[in-house]
Coordinates of C-alpha atoms and ligand atoms in Angstrom, one line a residue:
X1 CA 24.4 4.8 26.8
X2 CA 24.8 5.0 23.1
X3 CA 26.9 3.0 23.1
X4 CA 25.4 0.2 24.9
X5 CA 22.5 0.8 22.9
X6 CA 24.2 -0.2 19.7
X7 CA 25.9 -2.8 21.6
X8 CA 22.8 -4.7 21.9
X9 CA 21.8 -4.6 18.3
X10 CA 25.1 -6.4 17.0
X11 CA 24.3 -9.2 15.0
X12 CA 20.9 -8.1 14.3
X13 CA 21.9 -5.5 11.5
X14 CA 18.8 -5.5 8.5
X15 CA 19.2 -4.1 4.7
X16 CA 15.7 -2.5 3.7
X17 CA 15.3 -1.8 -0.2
X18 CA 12.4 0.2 -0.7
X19 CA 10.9 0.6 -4.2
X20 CA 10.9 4.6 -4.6
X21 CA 6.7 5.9 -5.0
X22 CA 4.9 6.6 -1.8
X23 CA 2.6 3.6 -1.9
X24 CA 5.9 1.2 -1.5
X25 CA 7.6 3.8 0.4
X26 CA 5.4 4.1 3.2
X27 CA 5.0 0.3 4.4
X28 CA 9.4 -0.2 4.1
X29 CA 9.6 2.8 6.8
X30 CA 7.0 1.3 9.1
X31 CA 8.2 -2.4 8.8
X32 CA 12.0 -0.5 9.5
X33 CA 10.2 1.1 12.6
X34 CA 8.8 -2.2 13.9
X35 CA 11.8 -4.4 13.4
X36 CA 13.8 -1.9 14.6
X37 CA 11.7 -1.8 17.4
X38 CA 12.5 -5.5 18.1
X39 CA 16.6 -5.2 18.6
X40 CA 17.4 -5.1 14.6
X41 CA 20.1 -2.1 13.6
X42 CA 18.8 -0.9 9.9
X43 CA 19.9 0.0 6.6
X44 CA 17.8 1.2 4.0
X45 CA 18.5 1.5 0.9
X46 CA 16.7 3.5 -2.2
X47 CA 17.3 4.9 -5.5
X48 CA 18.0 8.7 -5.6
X49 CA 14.4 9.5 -7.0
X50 CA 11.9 9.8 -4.6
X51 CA 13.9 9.7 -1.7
X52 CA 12.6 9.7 1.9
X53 CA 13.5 12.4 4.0
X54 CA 16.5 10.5 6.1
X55 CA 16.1 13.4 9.0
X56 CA 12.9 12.2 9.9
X57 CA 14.3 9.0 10.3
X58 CA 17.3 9.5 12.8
X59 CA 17.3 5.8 14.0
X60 CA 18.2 4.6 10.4
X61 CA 20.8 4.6 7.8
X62 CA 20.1 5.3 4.5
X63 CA 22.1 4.5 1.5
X64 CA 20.9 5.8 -2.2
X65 CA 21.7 3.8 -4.7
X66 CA 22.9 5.9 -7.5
X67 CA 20.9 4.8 -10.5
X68 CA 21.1 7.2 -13.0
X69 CA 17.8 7.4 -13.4
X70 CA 16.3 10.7 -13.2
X71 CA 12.7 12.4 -13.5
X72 CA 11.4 8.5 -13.9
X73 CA 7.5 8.6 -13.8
X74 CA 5.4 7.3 -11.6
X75 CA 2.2 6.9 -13.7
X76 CA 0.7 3.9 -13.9
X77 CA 1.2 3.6 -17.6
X78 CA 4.5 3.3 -17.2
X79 CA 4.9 1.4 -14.3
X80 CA 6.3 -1.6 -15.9
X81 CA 9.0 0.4 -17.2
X82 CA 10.3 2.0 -14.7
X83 CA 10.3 -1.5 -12.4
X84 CA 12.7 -2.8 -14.9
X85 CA 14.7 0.4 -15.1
X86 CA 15.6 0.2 -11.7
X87 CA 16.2 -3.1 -11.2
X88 CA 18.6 -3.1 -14.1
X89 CA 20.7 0.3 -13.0
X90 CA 20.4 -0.6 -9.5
X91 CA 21.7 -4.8 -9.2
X92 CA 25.4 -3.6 -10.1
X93 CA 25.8 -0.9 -7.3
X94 CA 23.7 -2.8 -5.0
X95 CA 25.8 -5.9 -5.0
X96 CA 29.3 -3.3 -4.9
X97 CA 27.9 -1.9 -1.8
X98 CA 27.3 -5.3 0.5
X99 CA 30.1 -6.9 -0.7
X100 CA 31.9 -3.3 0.8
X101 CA 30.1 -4.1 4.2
X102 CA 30.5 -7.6 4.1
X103 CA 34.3 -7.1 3.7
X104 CA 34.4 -5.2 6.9
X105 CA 32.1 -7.1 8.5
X106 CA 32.8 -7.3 12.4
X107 CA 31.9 -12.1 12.6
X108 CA 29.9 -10.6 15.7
X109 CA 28.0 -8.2 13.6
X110 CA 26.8 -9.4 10.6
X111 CA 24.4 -8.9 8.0
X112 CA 21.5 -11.0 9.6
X113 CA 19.4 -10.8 6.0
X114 CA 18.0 -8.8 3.4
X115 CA 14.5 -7.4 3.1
X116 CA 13.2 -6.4 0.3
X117 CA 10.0 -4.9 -1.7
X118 CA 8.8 -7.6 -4.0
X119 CA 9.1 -5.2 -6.9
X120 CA 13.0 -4.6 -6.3
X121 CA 13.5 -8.3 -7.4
X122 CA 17.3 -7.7 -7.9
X123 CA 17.7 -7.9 -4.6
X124 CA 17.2 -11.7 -4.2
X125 CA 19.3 -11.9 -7.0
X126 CA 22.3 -10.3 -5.2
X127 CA 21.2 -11.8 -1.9
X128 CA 21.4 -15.6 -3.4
X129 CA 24.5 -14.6 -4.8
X130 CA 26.2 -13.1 -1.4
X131 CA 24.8 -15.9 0.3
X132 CA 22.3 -13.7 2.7
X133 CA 19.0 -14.6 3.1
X134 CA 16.4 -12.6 1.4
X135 CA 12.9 -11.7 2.4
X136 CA 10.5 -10.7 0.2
X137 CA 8.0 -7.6 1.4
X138 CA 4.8 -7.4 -0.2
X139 CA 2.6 -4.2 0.3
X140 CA -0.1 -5.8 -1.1
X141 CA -3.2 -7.9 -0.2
X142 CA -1.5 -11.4 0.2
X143 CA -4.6 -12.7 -2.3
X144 CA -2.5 -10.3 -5.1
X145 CA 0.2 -12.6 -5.0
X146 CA -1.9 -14.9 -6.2
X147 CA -2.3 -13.2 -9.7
X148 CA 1.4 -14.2 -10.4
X149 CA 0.2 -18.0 -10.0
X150 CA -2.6 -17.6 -12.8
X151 CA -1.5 -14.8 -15.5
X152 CA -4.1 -14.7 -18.4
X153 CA -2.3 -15.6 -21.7
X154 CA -1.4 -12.2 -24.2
X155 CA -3.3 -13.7 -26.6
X156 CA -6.5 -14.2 -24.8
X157 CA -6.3 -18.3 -24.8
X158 CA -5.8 -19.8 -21.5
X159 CA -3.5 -19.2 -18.7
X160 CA 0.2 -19.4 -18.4
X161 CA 2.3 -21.2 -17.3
X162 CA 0.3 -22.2 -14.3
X163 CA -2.3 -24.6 -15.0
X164 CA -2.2 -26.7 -12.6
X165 CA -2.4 -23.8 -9.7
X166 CA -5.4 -22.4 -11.5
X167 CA -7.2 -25.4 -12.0
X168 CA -7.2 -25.6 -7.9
X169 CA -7.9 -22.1 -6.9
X170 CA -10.9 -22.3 -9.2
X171 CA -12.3 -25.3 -6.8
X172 CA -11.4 -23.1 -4.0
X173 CA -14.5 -22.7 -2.5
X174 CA -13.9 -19.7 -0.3
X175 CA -12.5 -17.9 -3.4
X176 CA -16.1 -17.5 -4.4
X177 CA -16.6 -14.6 -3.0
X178 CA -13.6 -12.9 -3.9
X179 CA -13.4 -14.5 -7.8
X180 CA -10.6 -15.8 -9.8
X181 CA -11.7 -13.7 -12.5
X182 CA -10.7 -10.5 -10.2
X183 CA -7.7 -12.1 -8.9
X184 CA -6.8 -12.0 -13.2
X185 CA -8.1 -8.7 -13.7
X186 CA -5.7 -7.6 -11.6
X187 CA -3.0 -9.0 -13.6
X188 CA -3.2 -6.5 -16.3
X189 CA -2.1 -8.8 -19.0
X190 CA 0.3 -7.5 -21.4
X191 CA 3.9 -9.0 -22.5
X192 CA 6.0 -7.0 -20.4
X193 CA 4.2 -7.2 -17.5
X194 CA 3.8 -10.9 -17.7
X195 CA 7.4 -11.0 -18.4
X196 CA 8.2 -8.6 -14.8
X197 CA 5.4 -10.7 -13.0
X198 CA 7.2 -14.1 -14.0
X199 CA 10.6 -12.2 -12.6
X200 CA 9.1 -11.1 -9.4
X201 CA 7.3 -14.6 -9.1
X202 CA 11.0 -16.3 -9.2
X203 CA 12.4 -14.0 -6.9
X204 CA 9.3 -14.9 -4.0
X205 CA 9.4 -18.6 -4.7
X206 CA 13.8 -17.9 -3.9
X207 CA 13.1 -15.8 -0.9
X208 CA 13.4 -17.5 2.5
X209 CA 10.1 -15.7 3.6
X210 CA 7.6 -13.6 2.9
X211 CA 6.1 -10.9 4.8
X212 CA 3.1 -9.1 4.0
X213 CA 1.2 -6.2 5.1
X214 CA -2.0 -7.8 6.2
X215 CA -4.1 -9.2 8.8
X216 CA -4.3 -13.0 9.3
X217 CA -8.1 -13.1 9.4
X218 CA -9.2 -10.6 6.5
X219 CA -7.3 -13.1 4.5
X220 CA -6.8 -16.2 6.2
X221 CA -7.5 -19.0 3.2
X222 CA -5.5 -16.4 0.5
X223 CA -2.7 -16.5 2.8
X224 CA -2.6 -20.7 3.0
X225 CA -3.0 -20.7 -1.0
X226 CA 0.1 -18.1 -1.2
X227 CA 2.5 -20.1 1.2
X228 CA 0.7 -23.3 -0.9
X229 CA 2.2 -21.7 -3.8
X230 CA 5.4 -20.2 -3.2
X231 CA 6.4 -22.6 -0.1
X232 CA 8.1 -20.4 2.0
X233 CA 6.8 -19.2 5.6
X234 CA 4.8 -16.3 5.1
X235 CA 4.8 -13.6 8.1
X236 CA 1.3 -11.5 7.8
X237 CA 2.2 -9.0 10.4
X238 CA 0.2 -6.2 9.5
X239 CA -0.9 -3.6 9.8
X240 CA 2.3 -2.0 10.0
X241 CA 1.4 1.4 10.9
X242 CA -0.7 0.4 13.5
X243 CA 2.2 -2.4 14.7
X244 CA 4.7 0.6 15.6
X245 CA 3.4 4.0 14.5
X246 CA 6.3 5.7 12.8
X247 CA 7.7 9.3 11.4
X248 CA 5.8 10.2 8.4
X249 CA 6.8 9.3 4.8
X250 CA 5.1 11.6 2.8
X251 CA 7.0 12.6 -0.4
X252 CA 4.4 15.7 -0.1
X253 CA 4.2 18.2 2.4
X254 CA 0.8 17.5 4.5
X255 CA -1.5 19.9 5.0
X256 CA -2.5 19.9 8.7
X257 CA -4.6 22.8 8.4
X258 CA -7.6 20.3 7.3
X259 CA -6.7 19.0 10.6
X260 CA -8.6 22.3 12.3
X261 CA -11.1 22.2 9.8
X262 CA -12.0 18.7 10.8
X263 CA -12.1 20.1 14.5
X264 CA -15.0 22.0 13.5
X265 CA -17.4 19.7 11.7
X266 CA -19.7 17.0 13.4
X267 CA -18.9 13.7 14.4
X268 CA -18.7 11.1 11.4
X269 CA -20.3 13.9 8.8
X270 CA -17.6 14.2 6.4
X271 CA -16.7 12.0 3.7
X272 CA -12.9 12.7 2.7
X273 CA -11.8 11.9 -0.8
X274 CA -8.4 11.0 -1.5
X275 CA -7.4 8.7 -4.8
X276 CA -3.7 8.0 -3.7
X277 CA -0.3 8.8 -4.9
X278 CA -0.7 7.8 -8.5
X279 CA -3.6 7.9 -10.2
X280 CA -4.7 10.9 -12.7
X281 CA -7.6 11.4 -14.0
X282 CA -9.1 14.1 -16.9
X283 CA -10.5 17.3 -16.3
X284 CA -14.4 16.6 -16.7
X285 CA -13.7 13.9 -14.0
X286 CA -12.4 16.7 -12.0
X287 CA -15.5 18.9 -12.6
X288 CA -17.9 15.6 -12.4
X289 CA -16.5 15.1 -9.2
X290 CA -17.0 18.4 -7.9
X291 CA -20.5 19.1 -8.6
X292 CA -20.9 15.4 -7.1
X293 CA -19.1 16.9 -3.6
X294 CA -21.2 20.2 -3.6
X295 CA -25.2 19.0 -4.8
X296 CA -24.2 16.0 -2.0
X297 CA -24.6 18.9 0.4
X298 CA -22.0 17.0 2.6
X299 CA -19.1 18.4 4.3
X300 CA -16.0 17.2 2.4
X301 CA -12.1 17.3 3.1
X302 CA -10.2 16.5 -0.6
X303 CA -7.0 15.9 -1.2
X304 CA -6.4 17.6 -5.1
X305 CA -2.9 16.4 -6.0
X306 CA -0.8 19.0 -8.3
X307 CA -0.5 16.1 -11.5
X308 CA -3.7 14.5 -10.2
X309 CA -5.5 16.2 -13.3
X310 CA -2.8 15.9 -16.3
X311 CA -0.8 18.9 -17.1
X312 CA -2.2 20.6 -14.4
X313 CA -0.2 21.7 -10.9
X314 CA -3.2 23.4 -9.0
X315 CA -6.9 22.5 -9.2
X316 CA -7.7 26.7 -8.6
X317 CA -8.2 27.7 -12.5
X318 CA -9.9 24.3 -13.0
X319 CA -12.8 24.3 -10.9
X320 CA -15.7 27.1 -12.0
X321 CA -16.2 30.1 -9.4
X322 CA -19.9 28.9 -8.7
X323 CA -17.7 26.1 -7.3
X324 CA -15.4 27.9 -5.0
X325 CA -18.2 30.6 -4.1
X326 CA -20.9 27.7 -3.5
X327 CA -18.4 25.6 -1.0
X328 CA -17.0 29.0 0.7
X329 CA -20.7 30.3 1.1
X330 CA -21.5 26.8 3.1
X331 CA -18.0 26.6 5.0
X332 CA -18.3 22.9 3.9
X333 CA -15.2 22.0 1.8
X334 CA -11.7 21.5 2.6
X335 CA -9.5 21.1 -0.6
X336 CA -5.9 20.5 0.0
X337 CA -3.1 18.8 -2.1
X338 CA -1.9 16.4 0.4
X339 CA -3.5 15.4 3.9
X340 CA -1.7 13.8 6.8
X341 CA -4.3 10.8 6.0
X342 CA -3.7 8.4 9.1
X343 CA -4.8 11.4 11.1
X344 CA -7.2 12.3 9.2
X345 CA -9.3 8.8 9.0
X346 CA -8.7 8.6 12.5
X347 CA -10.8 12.2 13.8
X348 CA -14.0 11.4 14.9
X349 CA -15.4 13.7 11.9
X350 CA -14.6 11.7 9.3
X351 CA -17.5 9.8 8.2
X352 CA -16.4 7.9 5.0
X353 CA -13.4 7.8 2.5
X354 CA -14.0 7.8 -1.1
X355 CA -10.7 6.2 -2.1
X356 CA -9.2 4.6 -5.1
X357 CA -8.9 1.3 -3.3
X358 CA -5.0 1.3 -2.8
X359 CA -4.1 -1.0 -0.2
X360 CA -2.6 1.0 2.3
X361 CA -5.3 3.2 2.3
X362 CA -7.3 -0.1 2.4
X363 CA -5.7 -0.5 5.5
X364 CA -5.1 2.7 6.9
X365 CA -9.7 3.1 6.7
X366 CA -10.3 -0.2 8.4
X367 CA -8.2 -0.1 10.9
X368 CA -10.1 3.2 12.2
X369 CA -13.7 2.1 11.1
X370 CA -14.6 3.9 8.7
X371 CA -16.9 2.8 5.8
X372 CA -16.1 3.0 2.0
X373 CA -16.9 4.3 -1.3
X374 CA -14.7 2.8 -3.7
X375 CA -13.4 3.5 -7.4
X376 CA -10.7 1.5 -8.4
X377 CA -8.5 3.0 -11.2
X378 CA -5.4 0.5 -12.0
X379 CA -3.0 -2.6 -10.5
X380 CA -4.1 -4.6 -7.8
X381 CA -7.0 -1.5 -7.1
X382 CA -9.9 -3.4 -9.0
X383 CA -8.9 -6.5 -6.7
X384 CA -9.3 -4.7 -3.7
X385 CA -12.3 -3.2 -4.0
X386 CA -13.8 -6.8 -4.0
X387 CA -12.4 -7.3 -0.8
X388 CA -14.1 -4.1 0.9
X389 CA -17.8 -4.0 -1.5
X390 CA -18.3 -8.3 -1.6
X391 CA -16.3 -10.2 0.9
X392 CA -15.9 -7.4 3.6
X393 CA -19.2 -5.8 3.1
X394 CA -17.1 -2.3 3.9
X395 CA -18.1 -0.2 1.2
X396 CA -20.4 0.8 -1.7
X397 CA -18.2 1.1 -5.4
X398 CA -19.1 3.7 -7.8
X399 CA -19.0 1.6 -11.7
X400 CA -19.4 3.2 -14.8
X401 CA -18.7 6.7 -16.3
X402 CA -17.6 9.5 -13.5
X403 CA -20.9 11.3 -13.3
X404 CA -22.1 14.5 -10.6
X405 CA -25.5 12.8 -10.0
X406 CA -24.1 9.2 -9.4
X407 CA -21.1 10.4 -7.4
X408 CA -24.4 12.4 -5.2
X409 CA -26.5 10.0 -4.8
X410 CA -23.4 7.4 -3.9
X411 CA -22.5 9.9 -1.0
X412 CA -25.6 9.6 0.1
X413 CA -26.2 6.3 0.2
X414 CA -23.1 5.7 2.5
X415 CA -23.3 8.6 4.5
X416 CA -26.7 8.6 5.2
X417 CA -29.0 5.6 4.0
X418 CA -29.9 2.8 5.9
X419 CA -27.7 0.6 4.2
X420 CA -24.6 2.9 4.9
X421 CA -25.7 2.9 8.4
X422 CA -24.9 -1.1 8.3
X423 CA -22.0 -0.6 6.4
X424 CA -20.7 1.8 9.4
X425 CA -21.6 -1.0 11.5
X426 CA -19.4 -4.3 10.1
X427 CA -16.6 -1.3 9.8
X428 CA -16.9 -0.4 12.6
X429 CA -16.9 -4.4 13.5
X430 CA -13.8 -5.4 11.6
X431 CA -12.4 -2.3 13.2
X432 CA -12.1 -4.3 16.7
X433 CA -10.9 -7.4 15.1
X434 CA -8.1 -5.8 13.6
X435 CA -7.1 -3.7 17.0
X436 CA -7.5 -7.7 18.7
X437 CA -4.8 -8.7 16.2
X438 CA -2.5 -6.3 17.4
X439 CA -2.9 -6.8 21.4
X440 CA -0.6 -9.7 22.8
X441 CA -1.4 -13.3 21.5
X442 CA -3.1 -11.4 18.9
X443 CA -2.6 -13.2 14.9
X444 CA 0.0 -9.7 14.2
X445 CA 1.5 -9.5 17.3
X446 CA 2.4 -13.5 17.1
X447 CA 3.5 -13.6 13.6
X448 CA 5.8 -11.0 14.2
X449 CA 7.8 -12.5 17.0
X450 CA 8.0 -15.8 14.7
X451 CA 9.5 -13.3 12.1
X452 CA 11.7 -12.2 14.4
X453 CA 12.8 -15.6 15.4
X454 CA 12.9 -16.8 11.4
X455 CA 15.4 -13.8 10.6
X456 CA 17.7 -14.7 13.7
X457 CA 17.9 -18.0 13.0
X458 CA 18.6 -17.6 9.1
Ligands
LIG501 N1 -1.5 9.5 1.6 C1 -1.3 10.5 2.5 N2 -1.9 11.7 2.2 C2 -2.7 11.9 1.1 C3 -3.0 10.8 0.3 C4 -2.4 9.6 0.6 O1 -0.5 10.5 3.4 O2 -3.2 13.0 0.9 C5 -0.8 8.2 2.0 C6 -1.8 7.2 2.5 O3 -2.0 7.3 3.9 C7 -1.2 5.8 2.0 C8 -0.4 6.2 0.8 O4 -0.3 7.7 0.8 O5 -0.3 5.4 3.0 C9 -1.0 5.8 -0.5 O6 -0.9 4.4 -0.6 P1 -2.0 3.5 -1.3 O7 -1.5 2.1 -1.3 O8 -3.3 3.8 -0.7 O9 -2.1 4.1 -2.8 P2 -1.1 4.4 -3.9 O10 -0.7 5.9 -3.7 O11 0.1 3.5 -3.8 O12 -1.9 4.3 -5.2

């Protein structure tokens, strides 16, 4: 049986390099799920850092790629750095390792392409040079690709090296909505970066497609200027975890016990708070945010990350007692370091999400309805949020200085005000258009079987 099993996926065997922090990590394991789903054997491969759990995987192979590197961090500040640290330790053993397999290679069973996260850009390298094709995977909205096409210059005059692109996105008028001058903000602009994003931008235009975690219609004239742009086909089959619901990811341990605590509250009355796997923030943020939570006299579920306040493992000796004893008193908060958060946007108790704007969260919130409030911190973040306050009409941001009786009243206003009762209504909206994506002859459900047919024919 097993054996017949395997039988039928020779030919179709996929290498998966997944970019090691849980944002990146997250989107590779479902796309693995859904193509492997569709007949494709996989491989993924990842640096020894942040490694997935491979036993909750049992479908796949996995393959570390000894790096050397060790204890890298994930901070945003030091993002750029640690993308070029691993591409540079990892090209060398990545390129030992498929010219291994392709030396063995059964001619009936070979390597049918390489798929890749955009920010593991060594890949194409190693994939031109083995002759495989290579497909970029972008866990991004498809409109952030477009900051690569018009990069601010360091010294604050004028764009480069892409005049001519930006001169025609800025006559695009359906960008208007969604403005150029967030598409650059994005683009944090300093030398190394623009020297990684030129790299990365290199590596798209080489790959023979590019797939992207996003829905056709929430970014249908983004997704013509990207393929405009890079000219290759470009596969928006998302959203993954919806596509083929896979094993969880989580570099964490989830805490399911918020799970019962969400049993018990009413139907769309709590607002959960989580602000992803990265960001940090100081510790009168912390306390700002906390008084916000309790005067908003709301239940909440929030997810306090050990690093989430600098230097600090456990949010206990942070927050004051009048805290704990005020949320206890009221059985209305649920604090816990990490939340299985698919589940948790989808229980019927969950009433809004005070995010950071990441994308898969992004994602993970519309595709179960619910509303909003945004504060974007770093990265592509500050472009989203334009998606979900101004073009999407999703969500409420809160601007400015981190302050308890701003963070109140913008509860309140999405969780309760008239306008937050219109908001619920276009989520809830955009909610069915996305699940119509998915169903058969749906824009996903389509683009994945041409994905499927541009890999086999590669
Ligand atoms: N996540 C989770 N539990 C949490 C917080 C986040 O499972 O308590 C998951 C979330 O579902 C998402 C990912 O972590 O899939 C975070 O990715 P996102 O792009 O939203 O933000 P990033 O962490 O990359 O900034």
């Amino acid at each position: 049986m097993m054996e017949k099993e395997e039988a039928k996926r020779h030919g179709r065997r996929l290498v998966l390099v997944v970019y090691p922090s849980q944002g990146h990590i997250n989107p590779m394991l479902q796309l693995a799920t859904i193509l492997y789903s569709k007949g494709f054997s996989i491989i993924i491969l990842h640096p020894e850092f942040n490694s997935p759990n491979h036993s909750n995987h049992p479908d796949f192979s996995f393959v570390s790629i000894p790096g050397g590197l060790s204890n890298v961090s994930a901070s945003p500040g030091d993002i750029v750095a640690t993308i070029s640290a691993i591409n540079r330790s990892c090209e060398a053993p990545f390129q030992r390792y498929l010219e291994q397999i392709l030396e063995v290679e059964d001619p009936h069973d070979r390597v049918a392409g390489v798929i890749y996260d955009g920010f593991m850009h060594f890949a194409q390298r190693v994939a031109n040079h083995l002759k495989l094709p290579g497909i970029s995977m972008c866990t991004t909205a498809a409109a952030s690709l477009l900051a690569f096409a018009v990069s601010r210059h360091p010294d604050g005059h004028g764009y480069i090296p892409y005049q001519d692109s930006l001169s025609q996105l800025d006559q695009e008028p359906e960008l208007e909505a969604l403005k150029l001058e967030d598409i650059i903000k994005s683009a944090a602009g300093n030398p190394t970066s623009l020297e990684q994003r030129a790299i990365i931008k290199e590596s798209t235009k080489n790959a023979s497609a590019i797939i992207v975690n996003t829905i056709h219609f929430l970014e249908q004239k983004k997704l013509t200027k990207v393929q405009e742009y890079f000219g290759n086909p470009i596969f928006p089959i998302g959203p993954f975890h919806k596509l083929a619901p896979s094993s969880s990811s989580s570099l964490l341990e989830e805490d399911t016990n918020c799970i019962s605590w969400l049993d018990k509250q009413a139907l769309e009355s709590v607002i959960y708070v989580s602000f992803g796997s990265m960001t940090s923030m100081d510790e009168n943020e912390l306390l700002e945010i906390a008084s916000g939570l309790a005067s908003s006299e709301l239940p909440f579920l929030w997810v306090v990350r050990p690093g989430l306040v600098t230097g600090s493992e456990w949010v206990e000796e942070l927050l004051p007692e009048s805290f704990w004893k005020r949320v206890e008193a009221e059985g209305r908060g649920c604090i816990v370091k990490w939340a299985p958060q698919k589940e948790v946007l989808a229980h019927g108790a969950v009433g809004g999400f005070w995010s950071h704007c990441g994308w898969n969260s992004i994602l993970e919130s519309v595709c179960e309805g619910v509303p909003m409030l945004c504060r974007p911190i770093f990265g592509d973040q500050p472009l989203n949020v334009r998606y979900v306050c101004d073009v999407w009409k999703i969500g409420l941001e809160i601007e400015g200085v981190l302050e308890r009786g701003k963070i109140e009243k913008g509860i309140r206003r999405l969780m309760i005000d008239s306008e937050g009762l219109e908001i619920r209504q276009r989520a809830k909206g955009l909610k069915e258009k996305a699940n119509f994506c998915l169903s058969e002859d749906g824009s996903s459900y389509n683009a994945l079987n041409e994905l499927v047919q541009h890999i086999l024919s590669s």
